PDB file of N, CA and C in Angstrom:
ATOM      1  N   MET A 707      20.858 -12.617 187.326  1.00 68.00           N
ATOM      2  CA  MET A 707      19.720 -12.437 186.445  1.00 68.00           C
ATOM      3  C   MET A 707      19.795 -11.049 185.817  1.00 68.00           C
ATOM      4  N   ALA A 708      19.585 -10.988 184.530  1.00 81.00           N
ATOM      5  CA  ALA A 708      19.658  -9.722 183.796  1.00 81.00           C
ATOM      6  C   ALA A 708      18.447  -8.842 184.108  1.00 81.00           C
ATOM      7  N   LYS A 709      18.710  -7.546 184.129  1.00 90.00           N
ATOM      8  CA  LYS A 709      17.634  -6.579 184.350  1.00 90.00           C
ATOM      9  C   LYS A 709      16.859  -6.413 183.045  1.00 90.00           C
ATOM     10  N   PRO A 710      15.594  -6.073 183.142  1.00 94.00           N
ATOM     11  CA  PRO A 710      14.845  -5.764 181.922  1.00 94.00           C
ATOM     12  C   PRO A 710      15.445  -4.522 181.258  1.00 94.00           C
ATOM     13  N   THR A 711      15.277  -4.409 179.961  1.00 94.00           N
ATOM     14  CA  THR A 711      15.812  -3.258 179.234  1.00 94.00           C
ATOM     15  C   THR A 711      14.692  -2.333 178.794  1.00 94.00           C
ATOM     16  N   ARG A 712      15.059  -1.084 178.606  1.00 96.00           N
ATOM     17  CA  ARG A 712      14.151  -0.057 178.086  1.00 96.00           C
ATOM     18  C   ARG A 712      14.939   0.811 177.127  1.00 96.00           C
ATOM     19  N   THR A 713      14.257   1.441 176.195  1.00 97.00           N
ATOM     20  CA  THR A 713      14.922   2.363 175.281  1.00 97.00           C
ATOM     21  C   THR A 713      15.289   3.636 176.034  1.00 97.00           C
ATOM     22  N   ALA A 714      16.176   4.423 175.445  1.00 96.00           N
ATOM     23  CA  ALA A 714      16.566   5.692 176.063  1.00 96.00           C
ATOM     24  C   ALA A 714      15.342   6.582 176.253  1.00 96.00           C
ATOM     25  N   GLU A 715      14.456   6.601 175.282  1.00 96.00           N
ATOM     26  CA  GLU A 715      13.259   7.431 175.373  1.00 96.00           C
ATOM     27  C   GLU A 715      12.352   6.975 176.515  1.00 96.00           C
ATOM     28  N   GLN A 716      12.201   5.662 176.660  1.00 97.00           N
ATOM     29  CA  GLN A 716      11.365   5.134 177.742  1.00 97.00           C
ATOM     30  C   GLN A 716      11.957   5.476 179.110  1.00 97.00           C
ATOM     31  N   LEU A 717      13.262   5.286 179.259  1.00 97.00           N
ATOM     32  CA  LEU A 717      13.916   5.595 180.531  1.00 97.00           C
ATOM     33  C   LEU A 717      13.796   7.075 180.858  1.00 97.00           C
ATOM     34  N   HIS A 718      14.009   7.916 179.858  1.00 96.00           N
ATOM     35  CA  HIS A 718      13.898   9.362 180.060  1.00 96.00           C
ATOM     36  C   HIS A 718      12.493   9.722 180.545  1.00 96.00           C
ATOM     37  N   GLN A 719      11.493   9.159 179.907  1.00 97.00           N
ATOM     38  CA  GLN A 719      10.111   9.434 180.295  1.00 97.00           C
ATOM     39  C   GLN A 719       9.828   8.955 181.716  1.00 97.00           C
ATOM     40  N   MET A 720      10.353   7.798 182.072  1.00 97.00           N
ATOM     41  CA  MET A 720      10.146   7.266 183.421  1.00 97.00           C
ATOM     42  C   MET A 720      10.762   8.193 184.476  1.00 97.00           C
ATOM     43  N   VAL A 721      11.969   8.682 184.214  1.00 96.00           N
ATOM     44  CA  VAL A 721      12.627   9.598 185.149  1.00 96.00           C
ATOM     45  C   VAL A 721      11.819  10.893 185.248  1.00 96.00           C
ATOM     46  N   LEU A 722      11.410  11.445 184.101  1.00 94.00           N
ATOM     47  CA  LEU A 722      10.618  12.680 184.113  1.00 94.00           C
ATOM     48  C   LEU A 722       9.336  12.535 184.931  1.00 94.00           C
ATOM     49  N   GLU A 723       8.638  11.444 184.726  1.00 95.00           N
ATOM     50  CA  GLU A 723       7.382  11.238 185.454  1.00 95.00           C
ATOM     51  C   GLU A 723       7.619  11.213 186.955  1.00 95.00           C
ATOM     52  N   ARG A 724       8.685  10.556 187.372  1.00 95.00           N
ATOM     53  CA  ARG A 724       8.959  10.456 188.808  1.00 95.00           C
ATOM     54  C   ARG A 724       9.396  11.789 189.411  1.00 95.00           C
ATOM     55  N   ILE A 725      10.235  12.538 188.702  1.00 93.00           N
ATOM     56  CA  ILE A 725      10.676  13.802 189.308  1.00 93.00           C
ATOM     57  C   ILE A 725       9.577  14.851 189.258  1.00 93.00           C
ATOM     58  N   GLU A 726       8.721  14.809 188.261  1.00 93.00           N
ATOM     59  CA  GLU A 726       7.621  15.767 188.197  1.00 93.00           C
ATOM     60  C   GLU A 726       6.571  15.491 189.265  1.00 93.00           C
ATOM     61  N   ALA A 727       6.629  14.317 189.881  1.00 94.00           N
ATOM     62  CA  ALA A 727       5.728  13.991 190.986  1.00 94.00           C
ATOM     63  C   ALA A 727       6.249  14.541 192.314  1.00 94.00           C
ATOM     64  N   ILE A 728       7.489  15.031 192.345  1.00 92.00           N
ATOM     65  CA  ILE A 728       8.050  15.638 193.552  1.00 92.00           C
ATOM     66  C   ILE A 728       7.454  17.047 193.658  1.00 92.00           C
ATOM     67  N   PRO A 729       6.724  17.328 194.730  1.00 92.00           N
ATOM     68  CA  PRO A 729       5.963  18.581 194.813  1.00 92.00           C
ATOM     69  C   PRO A 729       6.748  19.858 194.513  1.00 92.00           C
ATOM     70  N   ASP A 730       7.927  20.032 195.057  1.00 89.00           N
ATOM     71  CA  ASP A 730       8.631  21.303 194.833  1.00 89.00           C
ATOM     72  C   ASP A 730       9.356  21.362 193.488  1.00 89.00           C
ATOM     73  N   LEU A 731       9.230  20.318 192.670  1.00 85.00           N
ATOM     74  CA  LEU A 731       9.824  20.340 191.328  1.00 85.00           C
ATOM     75  C   LEU A 731       8.789  20.541 190.222  1.00 85.00           C
ATOM     76  N   GLN A 732       7.524  20.546 190.596  1.00 83.00           N
ATOM     77  CA  GLN A 732       6.477  20.704 189.583  1.00 83.00           C
ATOM     78  C   GLN A 732       6.649  22.026 188.860  1.00 83.00           C
ATOM     79  N   GLY A 733       6.737  21.957 187.542  1.00 85.00           N
ATOM     80  CA  GLY A 733       6.872  23.153 186.718  1.00 85.00           C
ATOM     81  C   GLY A 733       8.293  23.666 186.559  1.00 85.00           C
ATOM     82  N   GLN A 734       9.263  23.059 187.253  1.00 86.00           N
ATOM     83  CA  GLN A 734      10.652  23.495 187.125  1.00 86.00           C
ATOM     84  C   GLN A 734      11.366  22.689 186.042  1.00 86.00           C
ATOM     85  N   VAL A 735      12.232  23.361 185.310  1.00 87.00           N
ATOM     86  CA  VAL A 735      13.040  22.692 184.289  1.00 87.00           C
ATOM     87  C   VAL A 735      14.344  22.249 184.942  1.00 87.00           C
ATOM     88  N   THR A 736      14.655  20.974 184.807  1.00 87.00           N
ATOM     89  CA  THR A 736      15.856  20.400 185.411  1.00 87.00           C
ATOM     90  C   THR A 736      16.786  19.882 184.312  1.00 87.00           C
ATOM     91  N   ASP A 737      17.959  19.399 184.719  1.00 85.00           N
ATOM     92  CA  ASP A 737      18.866  18.766 183.760  1.00 85.00           C
ATOM     93  C   ASP A 737      18.214  17.562 183.089  1.00 85.00           C
ATOM     94  N   VAL A 738      17.317  16.911 183.792  1.00 89.00           N
ATOM     95  CA  VAL A 738      16.609  15.779 183.201  1.00 89.00           C
ATOM     96  C   VAL A 738      15.766  16.255 182.023  1.00 89.00           C
ATOM     97  N   HIS A 739      15.136  17.426 182.156  1.00 88.00           N
ATOM     98  CA  HIS A 739      14.344  17.987 181.064  1.00 88.00           C
ATOM     99  C   HIS A 739      15.246  18.432 179.908  1.00 88.00           C
ATOM    100  N   ARG A 740      16.396  18.986 180.238  1.00 88.00           N
ATOM    101  CA  ARG A 740      17.305  19.538 179.224  1.00 88.00           C
ATOM    102  C   ARG A 740      18.076  18.460 178.470  1.00 88.00           C
ATOM    103  N   GLY A 741      18.295  17.353 179.116  1.00 87.00           N
ATOM    104  CA  GLY A 741      19.141  16.314 178.525  1.00 87.00           C
ATOM    105  C   GLY A 741      18.366  15.066 178.212  1.00 87.00           C
ATOM    106  N   GLY A 742      19.090  14.018 178.105  1.00 89.00           N
ATOM    107  CA  GLY A 742      18.480  12.731 177.818  1.00 89.00           C
ATOM    108  C   GLY A 742      19.352  11.622 178.354  1.00 89.00           C
ATOM    109  N   VAL A 743      18.891  10.427 178.186  1.00 94.00           N
ATOM    110  CA  VAL A 743      19.601   9.244 178.646  1.00 94.00           C
ATOM    111  C   VAL A 743      20.733   8.920 177.685  1.00 94.00           C
ATOM    112  N   VAL A 744      21.907   8.652 178.255  1.00 92.00           N
ATOM    113  CA  VAL A 744      23.056   8.226 177.456  1.00 92.00           C
ATOM    114  C   VAL A 744      23.622   6.954 178.069  1.00 92.00           C
ATOM    115  N   GLY A 745      24.182   6.112 177.217  1.00 92.00           N
ATOM    116  CA  GLY A 745      24.790   4.873 177.673  1.00 92.00           C
ATOM    117  C   GLY A 745      26.116   5.132 178.363  1.00 92.00           C
ATOM    118  N   THR A 746      26.454   4.265 179.311  1.00 91.00           N
ATOM    119  CA  THR A 746      27.716   4.387 180.033  1.00 91.00           C
ATOM    120  C   THR A 746      28.757   3.399 179.539  1.00 91.00           C
ATOM    121  N   GLY A 747      28.345   2.420 178.736  1.00 85.00           N
ATOM    122  CA  GLY A 747      29.263   1.383 178.278  1.00 85.00           C
ATOM    123  C   GLY A 747      29.383   0.238 179.262  1.00 85.00           C
ATOM    124  N   LEU A 748      28.670   0.315 180.376  1.00 80.00           N
ATOM    125  CA  LEU A 748      28.680  -0.742 181.383  1.00 80.00           C
ATOM    126  C   LEU A 748      27.367  -1.504 181.313  1.00 80.00           C
ATOM    127  N   ALA A 749      27.355  -2.667 181.945  1.00 70.00           N
ATOM    128  CA  ALA A 749      26.118  -3.444 182.008  1.00 70.00           C
ATOM    129  C   ALA A 749      26.192  -4.415 183.165  1.00 70.00           C
ATOM    130  N   GLY A 750      25.026  -4.834 183.633  1.00 64.00           N
ATOM    131  CA  GLY A 750      24.953  -5.840 184.683  1.00 64.00           C
ATOM    132  C   GLY A 750      25.552  -5.371 185.990  1.00 64.00           C
ATOM    133  N   ASP A 751      26.388  -6.230 186.579  1.00 69.00           N
ATOM    134  CA  ASP A 751      26.968  -5.939 187.885  1.00 69.00           C
ATOM    135  C   ASP A 751      28.110  -4.940 187.821  1.00 69.00           C
ATOM    136  N   ASP A 752      28.553  -4.558 186.630  1.00 74.00           N
ATOM    137  CA  ASP A 752      29.655  -3.605 186.492  1.00 74.00           C
ATOM    138  C   ASP A 752      29.228  -2.181 186.803  1.00 74.00           C
ATOM    139  N   GLY A 753      27.963  -1.927 186.829  1.00 80.00           N
ATOM    140  CA  GLY A 753      27.454  -0.587 187.104  1.00 80.00           C
ATOM    141  C   GLY A 753      26.284  -0.282 186.202  1.00 80.00           C
ATOM    142  N   PRO A 754      25.716   0.921 186.343  1.00 89.00           N
ATOM    143  CA  PRO A 754      24.555   1.268 185.519  1.00 89.00           C
ATOM    144  C   PRO A 754      24.938   1.385 184.050  1.00 89.00           C
ATOM    145  N   SER A 755      24.049   0.955 183.178  1.00 92.00           N
ATOM    146  CA  SER A 755      24.317   1.005 181.739  1.00 92.00           C
ATOM    147  C   SER A 755      23.896   2.330 181.114  1.00 92.00           C
ATOM    148  N   TRP A 756      23.325   3.221 181.927  1.00 92.00           N
ATOM    149  CA  TRP A 756      22.871   4.514 181.404  1.00 92.00           C
ATOM    150  C   TRP A 756      22.932   5.561 182.499  1.00 92.00           C
ATOM    151  N   THR A 757      22.902   6.826 182.072  1.00 93.00           N
ATOM    152  CA  THR A 757      22.864   7.946 182.996  1.00 93.00           C
ATOM    153  C   THR A 757      22.238   9.150 182.300  1.00 93.00           C
ATOM    154  N   ILE A 758      22.023  10.199 183.046  1.00 91.00           N
ATOM    155  CA  ILE A 758      21.575  11.482 182.492  1.00 91.00           C
ATOM    156  C   ILE A 758      22.637  12.497 182.884  1.00 91.00           C
ATOM    157  N   PRO A 759      23.367  13.027 181.912  1.00 88.00           N
ATOM    158  CA  PRO A 759      24.477  13.929 182.232  1.00 88.00           C
ATOM    159  C   PRO A 759      24.024  15.247 182.864  1.00 88.00           C
ATOM    160  N   VAL A 760      24.903  15.775 183.720  1.00 83.00           N
ATOM    161  CA  VAL A 760      24.674  17.091 184.321  1.00 83.00           C
ATOM    162  C   VAL A 760      24.927  18.139 183.249  1.00 83.00           C
ATOM    163  N   ARG A 761      24.014  19.049 183.078  1.00 77.00           N
ATOM    164  CA  ARG A 761      24.132  20.091 182.056  1.00 77.00           C
ATOM    165  C   ARG A 761      24.364  21.473 182.667  1.00 77.00           C
ATOM    166  N   THR A 762      24.088  21.614 183.952  1.00 77.00           N
ATOM    167  CA  THR A 762      24.230  22.910 184.612  1.00 77.00           C
ATOM    168  C   THR A 762      25.206  22.781 185.772  1.00 77.00           C
ATOM    169  N   ASP A 763      25.213  23.740 186.619  1.00 69.00           N
ATOM    170  CA  ASP A 763      26.103  23.792 187.780  1.00 69.00           C
ATOM    171  C   ASP A 763      25.861  22.617 188.724  1.00 69.00           C
ATOM    172  N   ARG A 764      26.923  21.897 189.035  1.00 69.00           N
ATOM    173  CA  ARG A 764      26.797  20.776 189.971  1.00 69.00           C
ATOM    174  C   ARG A 764      26.378  21.239 191.365  1.00 69.00           C
ATOM    175  N   GLY A 765      26.538  22.507 191.642  1.00 69.00           N
ATOM    176  CA  GLY A 765      26.117  23.057 192.927  1.00 69.00           C
ATOM    177  C   GLY A 765      24.613  23.023 193.123  1.00 69.00           C
ATOM    178  N   THR A 766      23.874  22.840 192.047  1.00 69.00           N
ATOM    179  CA  THR A 766      22.418  22.756 192.141  1.00 69.00           C
ATOM    180  C   THR A 766      21.942  21.309 192.216  1.00 69.00           C
ATOM    181  N   HIS A 767      22.879  20.392 192.453  1.00 77.00           N
ATOM    182  CA  HIS A 767      22.574  18.963 192.552  1.00 77.00           C
ATOM    183  C   HIS A 767      21.465  18.723 193.569  1.00 77.00           C
ATOM    184  N   ARG A 768      20.534  17.871 193.217  1.00 85.00           N
ATOM    185  CA  ARG A 768      19.436  17.527 194.126  1.00 85.00           C
ATOM    186  C   ARG A 768      19.488  16.037 194.420  1.00 85.00           C
ATOM    187  N   ALA A 769      19.535  15.727 195.693  1.00 89.00           N
ATOM    188  CA  ALA A 769      19.611  14.325 196.118  1.00 89.00           C
ATOM    189  C   ALA A 769      18.363  13.548 195.722  1.00 89.00           C
ATOM    190  N   ASP A 770      17.198  14.203 195.717  1.00 91.00           N
ATOM    191  CA  ASP A 770      15.974  13.485 195.361  1.00 91.00           C
ATOM    192  C   ASP A 770      15.958  13.074 193.893  1.00 91.00           C
ATOM    193  N   ILE A 771      16.486  13.918 193.015  1.00 91.00           N
ATOM    194  CA  ILE A 771      16.568  13.558 191.599  1.00 91.00           C
ATOM    195  C   ILE A 771      17.590  12.437 191.414  1.00 91.00           C
ATOM    196  N   ALA A 772      18.727  12.548 192.085  1.00 91.00           N
ATOM    197  CA  ALA A 772      19.750  11.502 191.990  1.00 91.00           C
ATOM    198  C   ALA A 772      19.200  10.162 192.464  1.00 91.00           C
ATOM    199  N   ARG A 773      18.395  10.178 193.526  1.00 94.00           N
ATOM    200  CA  ARG A 773      17.790   8.951 194.044  1.00 94.00           C
ATOM    201  C   ARG A 773      16.862   8.316 193.016  1.00 94.00           C
ATOM    202  N   VAL A 774      16.069   9.134 192.331  1.00 95.00           N
ATOM    203  CA  VAL A 774      15.163   8.624 191.299  1.00 95.00           C
ATOM    204  C   VAL A 774      15.970   7.950 190.194  1.00 95.00           C
ATOM    205  N   ILE A 775      17.025   8.610 189.747  1.00 94.00           N
ATOM    206  CA  ILE A 775      17.855   8.045 188.672  1.00 94.00           C
ATOM    207  C   ILE A 775      18.506   6.747 189.135  1.00 94.00           C
ATOM    208  N   ARG A 776      19.102   6.743 190.336  1.00 94.00           N
ATOM    209  CA  ARG A 776      19.756   5.521 190.842  1.00 94.00           C
ATOM    210  C   ARG A 776      18.762   4.371 190.980  1.00 94.00           C
ATOM    211  N   ASP A 777      17.558   4.674 191.439  1.00 96.00           N
ATOM    212  CA  ASP A 777      16.549   3.621 191.584  1.00 96.00           C
ATOM    213  C   ASP A 777      16.228   2.996 190.228  1.00 96.00           C
ATOM    214  N   LEU A 778      16.003   3.832 189.226  1.00 97.00           N
ATOM    215  CA  LEU A 778      15.679   3.294 187.903  1.00 97.00           C
ATOM    216  C   LEU A 778      16.883   2.595 187.266  1.00 97.00           C
ATOM    217  N   GLN A 779      18.108   3.106 187.533  1.00 94.00           N
ATOM    218  CA  GLN A 779      19.303   2.430 187.030  1.00 94.00           C
ATOM    219  C   GLN A 779      19.415   1.020 187.622  1.00 94.00           C
ATOM    220  N   SER A 780      19.013   0.862 188.865  1.00 93.00           N
ATOM    221  CA  SER A 780      19.106  -0.450 189.507  1.00 93.00           C
ATOM    222  C   SER A 780      18.049  -1.423 188.980  1.00 93.00           C
ATOM    223  N   ARG A 781      17.005  -0.897 188.371  1.00 94.00           N
ATOM    224  CA  ARG A 781      15.907  -1.735 187.866  1.00 94.00           C
ATOM    225  C   ARG A 781      15.991  -2.056 186.381  1.00 94.00           C
ATOM    226  N   TYR A 782      16.559  -1.110 185.588  1.00 94.00           N
ATOM    227  CA  TYR A 782      16.534  -1.269 184.134  1.00 94.00           C
ATOM    228  C   TYR A 782      17.891  -0.977 183.511  1.00 94.00           C
ATOM    229  N   ASP A 783      18.199  -1.741 182.479  1.00 94.00           N
ATOM    230  CA  ASP A 783      19.368  -1.466 181.642  1.00 94.00           C
ATOM    231  C   ASP A 783      18.906  -0.773 180.368  1.00 94.00           C
ATOM    232  N   LEU A 784      19.832  -0.056 179.752  1.00 95.00           N
ATOM    233  CA  LEU A 784      19.535   0.597 178.471  1.00 95.00           C
ATOM    234  C   LEU A 784      19.537  -0.443 177.373  1.00 95.00           C
ATOM    235  N   GLU A 785      18.512  -0.407 176.560  1.00 92.00           N
ATOM    236  CA  GLU A 785      18.408  -1.323 175.422  1.00 92.00           C
ATOM    237  C   GLU A 785      19.475  -0.964 174.401  1.00 92.00           C
ATOM    238  N   ASP A 786      20.121  -1.986 173.856  1.00 78.00           N
ATOM    239  CA  ASP A 786      21.166  -1.751 172.836  1.00 78.00           C
ATOM    240  C   ASP A 786      20.614  -1.196 171.556  1.00 78.00           C
TER     241      ASP A 786
END
């Protein structure tokens, strides 16, 4: 069964809302704020159809932000 689709803007907003609800991230600017949703060229069972690229040092990677993105990737595909 195909996942529902959302526009890049909708997906970006959904990710922002979820990470801004994480208490220690309130008011902090993250790669999610700096970037946007981009297509991966994949769809369905081949993998997520979208991602948010890393714009800063990968050493600042946060597992909680990655979890939010992976959760939404598993629920929604990027609208063509």
